[in-house]
Amino acid sequence: MIGQHDKLGRFVSATVYIFSLKPYTEHNLAIILRRDFILKTIDLGYSHLPVSNVALGIMRMDALDVAQATKVLDTAADLGINYIDSADIYGGGQSSTIFGQALKQAHVSRDQLYIQSKGGIVPGKRYDFSKAHLIEAVDGELQRLGVDYLDTFLLHRPDALMEPAEVAAAFDELQMSGKVRHFGVSNFNPMQVDLLQAALNQRLIINQLQFGIMHTGAIDFGLHTNMQDERSLNHDGEIIEYSRLHKMTIQAWSPYQYGNFAGVFLDNPKFPELNNAMQQLADDKHVTKSAIATAWILRHPAHFQVILGTMNPEHLKQNAAGADVDLTRQEWYDIYFAAGNDLP
């Protein structure tokens, strides 16, 4: 909890943060002043949209009823989360539908949120970046979400048959019609980004990637440069360095997972050293281990945005609290070591 000596700092932080919200309301100010932590905002790529550095991912919202989903959305808004991440395939589209119904009942309005969706994955057909499909994907999401436009639309996974000019035509039509304001990609490597970007009239501002304490391939190879071991292999290109140079925001999905959807590493007996190290830090900083996992990602100077996918309001509070935890360089590397990594 916030102590007496932190009151001035809290007031200053709240005052700065409140003016980044859209729009300013006394309700938002009251929420922030009683919150136990302050979320930070980042510029979303070249767009300069002031977005919270943690976002609410609604992939699992299809498991909730509208009342439960409304509570999750209200909790996120109360925490200062102003960014929503969806995709046309989440829950077969039901996740977006439930969100759209919940938004009508929540105490947060559409113009206070940045809403993102993704398209290009077709169950049974794999991937489809054709103009017709991308426009159909956006139209379907607008209807399910109950909104007139998306702030951002991402290509969900690379399509080996992508024709950049056809994607460019789709993006132009979506932007000129007012259906999508900004564009990005997900799970793309640097050369795939460059190939697509060369055909576009819009800047790609996001690349959504899996990243977290137990999914660090994007930084491992850089730390092992000029070493003769498998960690020095560059599997994905210099995606973090590329994103920093090109002012693309990296959104971290599944931040608490290990492997390829193998499970969560938090409180997992497979990772005793990591959990012990995280628990010690959590105790020192009066937060949960999930908050430490969030803070670890946000400590990186690439200015990640972390996608939080929990549908439990209390867990959402605990996870988001990591946005206000500052890790030292030593603490960051201690966690990296505890996850089973080493350095030359």
Short mmCIF file of C-alpha atoms in Angstrom, two decimals, residues 3-234:
data_model
loop_
_atom_site.label_atom_id
_atom_site.label_comp_id
_atom_site.label_asym_id
_atom_site.label_seq_id
_atom_site.Cartn_x
_atom_site.Cartn_y
_atom_site.Cartn_z
CA GLY A 3 2.61 5.16 2.64
CA GLN A 4 2.32 8.70 3.98
CA HIS A 5 5.68 9.72 2.49
CA ASP A 6 4.47 8.78 -1.00
CA LYS A 7 1.42 11.07 -1.08
CA LEU A 8 3.10 13.97 -2.86
CA GLY A 9 4.63 11.68 -5.47
CA ARG A 10 1.27 9.97 -5.99
CA PHE A 11 -0.48 13.30 -6.51
CA VAL A 12 2.11 14.48 -9.04
CA SER A 13 2.05 11.14 -10.91
CA ALA A 14 -1.74 11.10 -10.94
CA THR A 15 -1.89 14.66 -12.23
CA VAL A 16 0.50 13.88 -15.08
CA TYR A 17 -1.29 10.64 -15.93
CA ILE A 18 -4.79 12.05 -15.91
CA PHE A 19 -4.04 14.42 -18.76
CA SER A 20 -2.99 11.46 -20.93
CA LEU A 21 -6.45 9.90 -20.64
CA LYS A 22 -9.07 10.41 -23.29
CA PRO A 23 -11.12 12.30 -22.26
CA TYR A 24 -10.42 13.91 -18.87
CA THR A 25 -13.11 13.11 -16.28
CA GLU A 26 -13.42 13.64 -12.55
CA HIS A 27 -14.32 9.96 -12.26
CA ASN A 28 -10.97 8.96 -13.75
CA LEU A 29 -9.10 11.30 -11.40
CA ALA A 30 -10.88 9.83 -8.37
CA ILE A 31 -10.01 6.31 -9.50
CA ILE A 32 -6.34 7.16 -9.98
CA LEU A 33 -5.93 8.92 -6.65
CA ARG A 34 -7.11 5.86 -4.74
CA ARG A 35 -5.15 3.36 -6.82
CA ASP A 36 -2.19 1.55 -5.24
CA PHE A 37 -0.03 2.13 -8.30
CA ILE A 38 0.23 4.32 -11.37
CA LEU A 39 0.42 2.85 -14.85
CA LYS A 40 2.84 4.50 -17.22
CA THR A 41 2.03 5.52 -20.77
CA ILE A 42 4.14 4.95 -23.87
CA ASP A 43 3.91 6.32 -27.39
CA LEU A 44 2.55 3.59 -29.63
CA GLY A 45 5.17 3.43 -32.35
CA TYR A 46 5.12 6.37 -34.76
CA SER A 47 1.47 7.10 -33.92
CA HIS A 48 2.32 8.91 -30.67
CA LEU A 49 -0.93 7.57 -29.20
CA PRO A 50 -0.55 7.72 -25.38
CA VAL A 51 -1.34 4.13 -24.43
CA SER A 52 -0.96 2.29 -21.13
CA ASN A 53 2.13 0.09 -21.04
CA VAL A 54 -0.04 -2.87 -20.12
CA ALA A 55 -3.05 -3.88 -22.20
CA LEU A 56 -6.05 -6.14 -21.66
CA GLY A 57 -6.09 -9.15 -23.97
CA ILE A 58 -9.57 -10.62 -24.38
CA MET A 59 -8.74 -13.99 -25.96
CA ARG A 60 -10.45 -15.84 -23.10
CA MET A 61 -13.43 -13.51 -22.71
CA ASP A 62 -15.65 -16.02 -24.50
CA ALA A 63 -15.69 -18.05 -21.25
CA LEU A 64 -17.43 -15.20 -19.39
CA ASP A 65 -20.98 -13.96 -19.35
CA VAL A 66 -21.63 -10.28 -20.04
CA ALA A 67 -21.79 -9.34 -16.35
CA GLN A 68 -18.44 -10.99 -15.65
CA ALA A 69 -16.88 -9.40 -18.73
CA THR A 70 -18.17 -6.00 -17.66
CA LYS A 71 -16.47 -6.40 -14.30
CA VAL A 72 -13.17 -7.25 -16.02
CA LEU A 73 -13.49 -4.23 -18.30
CA ASP A 74 -14.37 -1.92 -15.41
CA THR A 75 -11.42 -3.24 -13.40
CA ALA A 76 -9.08 -2.63 -16.32
CA ALA A 77 -10.38 0.90 -16.75
CA ASP A 78 -10.05 1.60 -13.03
CA LEU A 79 -6.43 0.47 -13.21
CA GLY A 80 -5.75 2.88 -16.06
CA ILE A 81 -5.56 0.26 -18.81
CA ASN A 82 -6.76 2.00 -21.96
CA TYR A 83 -5.74 -0.58 -24.59
CA ILE A 84 -7.73 -3.66 -25.65
CA ASP A 85 -6.30 -6.50 -27.74
CA SER A 86 -8.52 -8.94 -29.62
CA ALA A 87 -8.49 -11.07 -32.78
CA ASP A 88 -11.18 -12.34 -35.09
CA ILE A 89 -10.44 -15.97 -34.16
CA TYR A 90 -10.56 -15.59 -30.36
CA GLY A 91 -13.29 -17.87 -29.12
CA GLY A 92 -14.46 -18.24 -32.69
CA GLY A 93 -15.38 -14.55 -32.58
CA GLN A 94 -17.34 -14.90 -29.34
CA SER A 95 -14.69 -13.09 -27.28
CA SER A 96 -15.19 -9.93 -29.33
CA THR A 97 -18.97 -10.30 -29.15
CA ILE A 98 -18.95 -10.56 -25.35
CA PHE A 99 -16.61 -7.57 -25.15
CA GLY A 100 -18.92 -5.51 -27.35
CA GLN A 101 -21.88 -6.30 -25.11
CA ALA A 102 -19.87 -5.57 -21.96
CA LEU A 103 -18.67 -2.23 -23.32
CA LYS A 104 -22.27 -1.04 -23.49
CA GLN A 105 -22.65 -1.67 -19.74
CA ALA A 106 -19.19 -0.65 -18.50
CA HIS A 107 -18.41 2.73 -16.97
CA VAL A 108 -15.74 3.29 -19.62
CA SER A 109 -16.74 4.58 -23.05
CA ARG A 110 -15.41 3.77 -26.50
CA ASP A 111 -13.59 7.10 -26.83
CA GLN A 112 -11.60 6.36 -23.66
CA LEU A 113 -10.14 3.18 -25.17
CA TYR A 114 -7.79 2.13 -27.92
CA ILE A 115 -9.17 -1.07 -29.46
CA GLN A 116 -7.02 -3.43 -31.50
CA SER A 117 -7.82 -6.59 -33.40
CA LYS A 118 -5.94 -9.01 -35.61
CA GLY A 119 -6.78 -11.02 -38.70
CA GLY A 120 -5.29 -13.32 -41.30
CA ILE A 121 -5.63 -16.70 -39.57
CA VAL A 122 -8.40 -18.87 -41.01
CA PRO A 123 -9.23 -22.11 -39.16
CA GLY A 124 -8.94 -24.95 -41.65
CA LYS A 125 -7.22 -22.77 -44.26
CA ARG A 126 -4.34 -21.54 -42.10
CA TYR A 127 -3.42 -18.06 -43.37
CA ASP A 128 -5.07 -15.63 -45.78
CA PHE A 129 -3.75 -12.10 -46.42
CA SER A 130 -5.92 -11.56 -49.49
CA LYS A 131 -7.59 -8.17 -49.75
CA ALA A 132 -11.05 -9.70 -49.60
CA HIS A 133 -10.30 -11.67 -46.46
CA LEU A 134 -8.62 -8.81 -44.57
CA ILE A 135 -11.53 -6.46 -45.26
CA GLU A 136 -13.98 -9.19 -44.28
CA ALA A 137 -12.02 -9.79 -41.06
CA VAL A 138 -12.19 -6.12 -40.08
CA ASP A 139 -15.88 -5.81 -40.96
CA GLY A 140 -16.66 -8.86 -38.84
CA GLU A 141 -14.72 -7.53 -35.88
CA LEU A 142 -16.37 -4.11 -36.05
CA GLN A 143 -19.76 -5.80 -35.91
CA ARG A 144 -18.83 -8.13 -33.05
CA LEU A 145 -17.05 -5.46 -31.00
CA GLY A 146 -19.89 -3.02 -31.58
CA VAL A 147 -17.60 -0.18 -32.69
CA ASP A 148 -17.26 1.96 -35.81
CA TYR A 149 -13.48 1.74 -36.15
CA LEU A 150 -10.37 -0.02 -34.88
CA ASP A 151 -7.48 2.02 -33.57
CA THR A 152 -5.08 -0.68 -34.75
CA PHE A 153 -5.35 -3.76 -36.94
CA LEU A 154 -2.56 -6.36 -37.04
CA LEU A 155 -1.74 -9.19 -39.43
CA HIS A 156 -1.88 -12.10 -37.00
CA ARG A 157 0.79 -14.49 -38.34
CA PRO A 158 2.90 -14.42 -41.51
CA ASP A 159 1.28 -15.74 -44.67
CA ALA A 160 3.88 -17.38 -46.93
CA LEU A 161 1.67 -16.49 -49.91
CA MET A 162 1.42 -12.81 -48.96
CA GLU A 163 1.33 -10.37 -51.85
CA PRO A 164 2.47 -7.04 -50.33
CA ALA A 165 0.66 -4.99 -52.97
CA GLU A 166 -2.62 -6.75 -52.19
CA VAL A 167 -2.20 -6.13 -48.46
CA ALA A 168 -1.41 -2.50 -49.26
CA ALA A 169 -4.64 -2.19 -51.23
CA ALA A 170 -6.58 -3.63 -48.30
CA PHE A 171 -4.92 -1.27 -45.82
CA ASP A 172 -5.61 1.75 -48.06
CA GLU A 173 -9.29 0.87 -48.34
CA LEU A 174 -9.63 0.19 -44.61
CA GLN A 175 -7.96 3.47 -43.70
CA MET A 176 -9.77 5.64 -46.27
CA SER A 177 -13.12 4.20 -45.20
CA GLY A 178 -12.38 5.14 -41.59
CA LYS A 179 -12.52 1.54 -40.39
CA VAL A 180 -8.88 1.32 -39.24
CA ARG A 181 -6.59 4.12 -38.10
CA HIS A 182 -3.23 2.36 -37.71
CA PHE A 183 -1.67 -0.95 -38.74
CA GLY A 184 0.85 -3.44 -37.44
CA VAL A 185 1.90 -7.07 -37.53
CA SER A 186 2.26 -9.98 -35.16
CA ASN A 187 4.97 -12.66 -35.08
CA PHE A 188 6.87 -11.13 -38.04
CA ASN A 189 10.64 -11.12 -38.43
CA PRO A 190 12.48 -7.97 -39.62
CA MET A 191 12.73 -8.98 -43.28
CA GLN A 192 9.03 -9.81 -43.40
CA VAL A 193 8.30 -6.38 -41.95
CA ASP A 194 10.57 -4.69 -44.51
CA LEU A 195 9.02 -6.60 -47.41
CA LEU A 196 5.53 -5.51 -46.41
CA GLN A 197 6.47 -1.98 -45.38
CA ALA A 198 7.99 -1.28 -48.80
CA ALA A 199 4.54 -1.65 -50.37
CA LEU A 200 2.53 0.30 -47.81
CA ASN A 201 1.42 3.91 -47.59
CA GLN A 202 1.13 3.58 -43.80
CA ARG A 203 3.82 3.02 -41.18
CA LEU A 204 3.64 -0.29 -39.35
CA ILE A 205 3.67 0.72 -35.69
CA ILE A 206 3.41 -2.61 -33.81
CA ASN A 207 4.87 -6.10 -33.82
CA GLN A 208 3.19 -8.41 -31.31
CA LEU A 209 5.54 -11.19 -30.17
CA GLN A 210 5.75 -13.77 -27.44
CA PHE A 211 8.21 -12.50 -24.85
CA GLY A 212 8.74 -13.03 -21.14
CA ILE A 213 11.13 -14.39 -18.55
CA MET A 214 10.91 -17.91 -20.00
CA HIS A 215 10.74 -16.84 -23.65
CA THR A 216 13.87 -14.78 -24.23
CA GLY A 217 15.19 -15.94 -27.59
CA ALA A 218 14.97 -12.41 -28.95
CA ILE A 219 17.68 -11.28 -26.52
CA ASP A 220 19.61 -14.52 -25.88
CA PHE A 221 21.45 -14.56 -29.19
CA GLY A 222 22.57 -10.95 -28.77
CA LEU A 223 24.05 -11.73 -25.37
CA HIS A 224 25.90 -14.72 -26.88
CA THR A 225 27.30 -12.97 -29.95
CA ASN A 226 30.59 -14.49 -31.14
CA MET A 227 30.13 -17.58 -28.95
CA GLN A 228 30.06 -21.16 -30.25
CA ASP A 229 26.86 -22.35 -28.65
CA GLU A 230 23.27 -22.67 -29.77
CA ARG A 231 22.22 -19.51 -27.94
CA SER A 232 24.27 -17.49 -30.43
CA LEU A 233 21.99 -18.62 -33.27
CA ASN A 234 19.83 -15.84 -34.64
#
